């Protein structure tokens, strides 16, 4: 039914975000990063950054919207100004 399909889709996104968050942690550890940030443009990116305990920078020029973020940029060039 419709609710089951929605629930499966939600579980898929939760799993994907968790896996993405774990990958962020792995990259940080593997590269011995001291002050990492994660730049993204979707709520899934923001959720993954939160799972990895990494500040999230919202790329407003991207495709999505997010509920909360550490900082935001309107263009890639702005990134150097805030990090």
mmCIF file with all atom_site columns, C-alpha atoms in Angstrom:
data_model
loop_
_atom_site.group_PDB
_atom_site.id
_atom_site.type_symbol
_atom_site.label_atom_id
_atom_site.label_alt_id
_atom_site.label_comp_id
_atom_site.label_asym_id
_atom_site.label_entity_id
_atom_site.label_seq_id
_atom_site.pdbx_PDB_ins_code
_atom_site.Cartn_x
_atom_site.Cartn_y
_atom_site.Cartn_z
_atom_site.occupancy
_atom_site.B_iso_or_equiv
_atom_site.pdbx_formal_charge
_atom_site.auth_seq_id
_atom_site.auth_comp_id
_atom_site.auth_asym_id
_atom_site.auth_atom_id
_atom_site.pdbx_PDB_model_num
ATOM 1  C CA . UNK A 1 1  ? 0.000  0.000  0.000  1.00 0.00 ? 1  UNK A CA 1
ATOM 2  C CA . UNK A 1 2  ? 0.922  3.671  -0.201 1.00 0.00 ? 2  UNK A CA 1
ATOM 3  C CA . UNK A 1 3  ? 2.112  3.924  3.443  1.00 0.00 ? 3  UNK A CA 1
ATOM 4  C CA . UNK A 1 4  ? 4.381  0.887  3.078  1.00 0.00 ? 4  UNK A CA 1
ATOM 5  C CA . UNK A 1 5  ? 5.984  2.367  -0.025 1.00 0.00 ? 5  UNK A CA 1
ATOM 6  C CA . UNK A 1 6  ? 6.530  5.670  1.785  1.00 0.00 ? 6  UNK A CA 1
ATOM 7  C CA . UNK A 1 7  ? 8.028  3.878  4.810  1.00 0.00 ? 7  UNK A CA 1
ATOM 8  C CA . UNK A 1 8  ? 10.412 1.862  2.608  1.00 0.00 ? 8  UNK A CA 1
ATOM 9  C CA . UNK A 1 9  ? 11.486 5.036  0.844  1.00 0.00 ? 9  UNK A CA 1
ATOM 10 C CA . UNK A 1 10 ? 12.093 6.793  4.178  1.00 0.00 ? 10 UNK A CA 1
ATOM 11 C CA . UNK A 1 11 ? 14.148 3.845  5.445  1.00 0.00 ? 11 UNK A CA 1
ATOM 12 C CA . UNK A 1 12 ? 16.200 3.922  2.254  1.00 0.00 ? 12 UNK A CA 1
ATOM 13 C CA . UNK A 1 13 ? 17.030 7.602  2.797  1.00 0.00 ? 13 UNK A CA 1
ATOM 14 C CA . UNK A 1 14 ? 17.850 7.071  6.465  1.00 0.00 ? 14 UNK A CA 1
ATOM 15 C CA . UNK A 1 15 ? 20.209 4.211  5.565  1.00 0.00 ? 15 UNK A CA 1
ATOM 16 C CA . UNK A 1 16 ? 21.799 6.284  2.794  1.00 0.00 ? 16 UNK A CA 1
ATOM 17 C CA . UNK A 1 17 ? 22.337 9.271  5.101  1.00 0.00 ? 17 UNK A CA 1
ATOM 18 C CA . UNK A 1 18 ? 23.801 7.032  7.798  1.00 0.00 ? 18 UNK A CA 1
ATOM 19 C CA . UNK A 1 19 ? 26.180 5.417  5.297  1.00 0.00 ? 19 UNK A CA 1
ATOM 20 C CA . UNK A 1 20 ? 27.144 8.851  3.957  1.00 0.00 ? 20 UNK A CA 1
ATOM 21 C CA . UNK A 1 21 ? 27.771 10.085 7.516  1.00 0.00 ? 21 UNK A CA 1
ATOM 22 C CA . UNK A 1 22 ? 29.992 7.073  8.215  1.00 0.00 ? 22 UNK A CA 1
ATOM 23 C CA . UNK A 1 23 ? 31.892 7.753  4.983  1.00 0.00 ? 23 UNK A CA 1
ATOM 24 C CA . UNK A 1 24 ? 32.481 11.351 6.056  1.00 0.00 ? 24 UNK A CA 1
ATOM 25 C CA . UNK A 1 25 ? 33.910 10.089 9.367  1.00 0.00 ? 25 UNK A CA 1
ATOM 26 C CA . UNK A 1 26 ? 36.134 7.630  7.510  1.00 0.00 ? 26 UNK A CA 1
ATOM 27 C CA . UNK A 1 27 ? 37.532 10.354 5.212  1.00 0.00 ? 27 UNK A CA 1
ATOM 28 C CA . UNK A 1 28 ? 38.228 12.561 8.237  1.00 0.00 ? 28 UNK A CA 1
ATOM 29 C CA . UNK A 1 29 ? 40.025 9.780  10.075 1.00 0.00 ? 29 UNK A CA 1
ATOM 30 C CA . UNK A 1 30 ? 41.928 8.470  7.051  1.00 0.00 ? 30 UNK A CA 1
ATOM 31 C CA . UNK A 1 31 ? 43.205 11.937 6.163  1.00 0.00 ? 31 UNK A CA 1
ATOM 32 C CA . UNK A 1 32 ? 43.711 13.111 9.751  1.00 0.00 ? 32 UNK A CA 1
ATOM 33 C CA . UNK A 1 33 ? 41.568 16.201 9.132  1.00 0.00 ? 33 UNK A CA 1
ATOM 34 C CA . UNK A 1 34 ? 41.556 18.655 12.035 1.00 0.00 ? 34 UNK A CA 1
ATOM 35 C CA . UNK A 1 35 ? 38.745 21.103 11.178 1.00 0.00 ? 35 UNK A CA 1
ATOM 36 C CA . UNK A 1 36 ? 36.617 19.548 8.446  1.00 0.00 ? 36 UNK A CA 1
ATOM 37 C CA . UNK A 1 37 ? 33.392 20.985 7.088  1.00 0.00 ? 37 UNK A CA 1
ATOM 38 C CA . UNK A 1 38 ? 30.914 19.397 4.735  1.00 0.00 ? 38 UNK A CA 1
ATOM 39 C CA . UNK A 1 39 ? 29.457 21.370 1.847  1.00 0.00 ? 39 UNK A CA 1
ATOM 40 C CA . UNK A 1 40 ? 26.192 20.187 0.380  1.00 0.00 ? 40 UNK A CA 1
ATOM 41 C CA . UNK A 1 41 ? 22.859 21.212 -1.044 1.00 0.00 ? 41 UNK A CA 1
ATOM 42 C CA . UNK A 1 42 ? 20.272 18.784 0.318  1.00 0.00 ? 42 UNK A CA 1
ATOM 43 C CA . UNK A 1 43 ? 18.726 17.832 3.630  1.00 0.00 ? 43 UNK A CA 1
ATOM 44 C CA . UNK A 1 44 ? 20.360 14.423 3.218  1.00 0.00 ? 44 UNK A CA 1
ATOM 45 C CA . UNK A 1 45 ? 23.760 16.118 3.078  1.00 0.00 ? 45 UNK A CA 1
ATOM 46 C CA . UNK A 1 46 ? 22.931 18.113 6.212  1.00 0.00 ? 46 UNK A CA 1
ATOM 47 C CA . UNK A 1 47 ? 21.771 14.967 8.024  1.00 0.00 ? 47 UNK A CA 1
ATOM 48 C CA . UNK A 1 48 ? 24.927 13.075 7.048  1.00 0.00 ? 48 UNK A CA 1
ATOM 49 C CA . UNK A 1 49 ? 27.136 15.926 8.249  1.00 0.00 ? 49 UNK A CA 1
ATOM 50 C CA . UNK A 1 50 ? 25.246 15.971 11.539 1.00 0.00 ? 50 UNK A CA 1
ATOM 51 C CA . UNK A 1 51 ? 25.736 12.209 11.951 1.00 0.00 ? 51 UNK A CA 1
ATOM 52 C CA . UNK A 1 52 ? 29.464 12.745 11.366 1.00 0.00 ? 52 UNK A CA 1
ATOM 53 C CA . UNK A 1 53 ? 29.564 15.689 13.819 1.00 0.00 ? 53 UNK A CA 1
ATOM 54 C CA . UNK A 1 54 ? 30.880 17.976 11.090 1.00 0.00 ? 54 UNK A CA 1
ATOM 55 C CA . UNK A 1 55 ? 29.731 21.564 10.497 1.00 0.00 ? 55 UNK A CA 1
ATOM 56 C CA . UNK A 1 56 ? 27.500 21.732 7.421  1.00 0.00 ? 56 UNK A CA 1
ATOM 57 C CA . UNK A 1 57 ? 27.836 24.529 4.879  1.00 0.00 ? 57 UNK A CA 1
ATOM 58 C CA . UNK A 1 58 ? 24.717 24.855 2.743  1.00 0.00 ? 58 UNK A CA 1
ATOM 59 C CA . UNK A 1 59 ? 25.368 25.505 -0.951 1.00 0.00 ? 59 UNK A CA 1
ATOM 60 C CA . UNK A 1 60 ? 22.332 27.658 -1.736 1.00 0.00 ? 60 UNK A CA 1
ATOM 61 C CA . UNK A 1 61 ? 23.095 27.515 -5.459 1.00 0.00 ? 61 UNK A CA 1
ATOM 62 C CA . UNK A 1 62 ? 22.383 23.766 -5.437 1.00 0.00 ? 62 UNK A CA 1
ATOM 63 C CA . UNK A 1 63 ? 19.209 21.748 -5.821 1.00 0.00 ? 63 UNK A CA 1
ATOM 64 C CA . UNK A 1 64 ? 17.700 21.432 -2.364 1.00 0.00 ? 64 UNK A CA 1
ATOM 65 C CA . UNK A 1 65 ? 16.691 23.110 0.845  1.00 0.00 ? 65 UNK A CA 1
ATOM 66 C CA . UNK A 1 66 ? 17.803 22.362 4.391  1.00 0.00 ? 66 UNK A CA 1
ATOM 67 C CA . UNK A 1 67 ? 16.395 22.974 7.858  1.00 0.00 ? 67 UNK A CA 1
ATOM 68 C CA . UNK A 1 68 ? 19.595 24.128 9.561  1.00 0.00 ? 68 UNK A CA 1
ATOM 69 C CA . UNK A 1 69 ? 23.221 24.761 8.729  1.00 0.00 ? 69 UNK A CA 1
ATOM 70 C CA . UNK A 1 70 ? 26.436 26.136 10.202 1.00 0.00 ? 70 UNK A CA 1
ATOM 71 C CA . UNK A 1 71 ? 26.922 28.605 7.341  1.00 0.00 ? 71 UNK A CA 1
ATOM 72 C CA . UNK A 1 72 ? 25.844 29.036 3.738  1.00 0.00 ? 72 UNK A CA 1
ATOM 73 C CA . UNK A 1 73 ? 27.308 30.113 0.438  1.00 0.00 ? 73 UNK A CA 1
ATOM 74 C CA . UNK A 1 74 ? 25.724 31.539 -2.706 1.00 0.00 ? 74 UNK A CA 1
ATOM 75 C CA . UNK A 1 75 ? 28.661 30.510 -4.923 1.00 0.00 ? 75 UNK A CA 1
ATOM 76 C CA . UNK A 1 76 ? 31.688 28.248 -4.632 1.00 0.00 ? 76 UNK A CA 1
ATOM 77 C CA . UNK A 1 77 ? 33.990 31.282 -4.488 1.00 0.00 ? 77 UNK A CA 1
ATOM 78 C CA . UNK A 1 78 ? 32.435 32.300 -1.151 1.00 0.00 ? 78 UNK A CA 1
ATOM 79 C CA . UNK A 1 79 ? 33.722 29.125 0.488  1.00 0.00 ? 79 UNK A CA 1
ATOM 80 C CA . UNK A 1 80 ? 37.248 30.514 0.867  1.00 0.00 ? 80 UNK A CA 1
ATOM 81 C CA . UNK A 1 81 ? 35.852 33.523 2.722  1.00 0.00 ? 81 UNK A CA 1
ATOM 82 C CA . UNK A 1 82 ? 34.254 31.463 5.486  1.00 0.00 ? 82 UNK A CA 1
ATOM 83 C CA . UNK A 1 83 ? 36.655 28.598 6.108  1.00 0.00 ? 83 UNK A CA 1
#
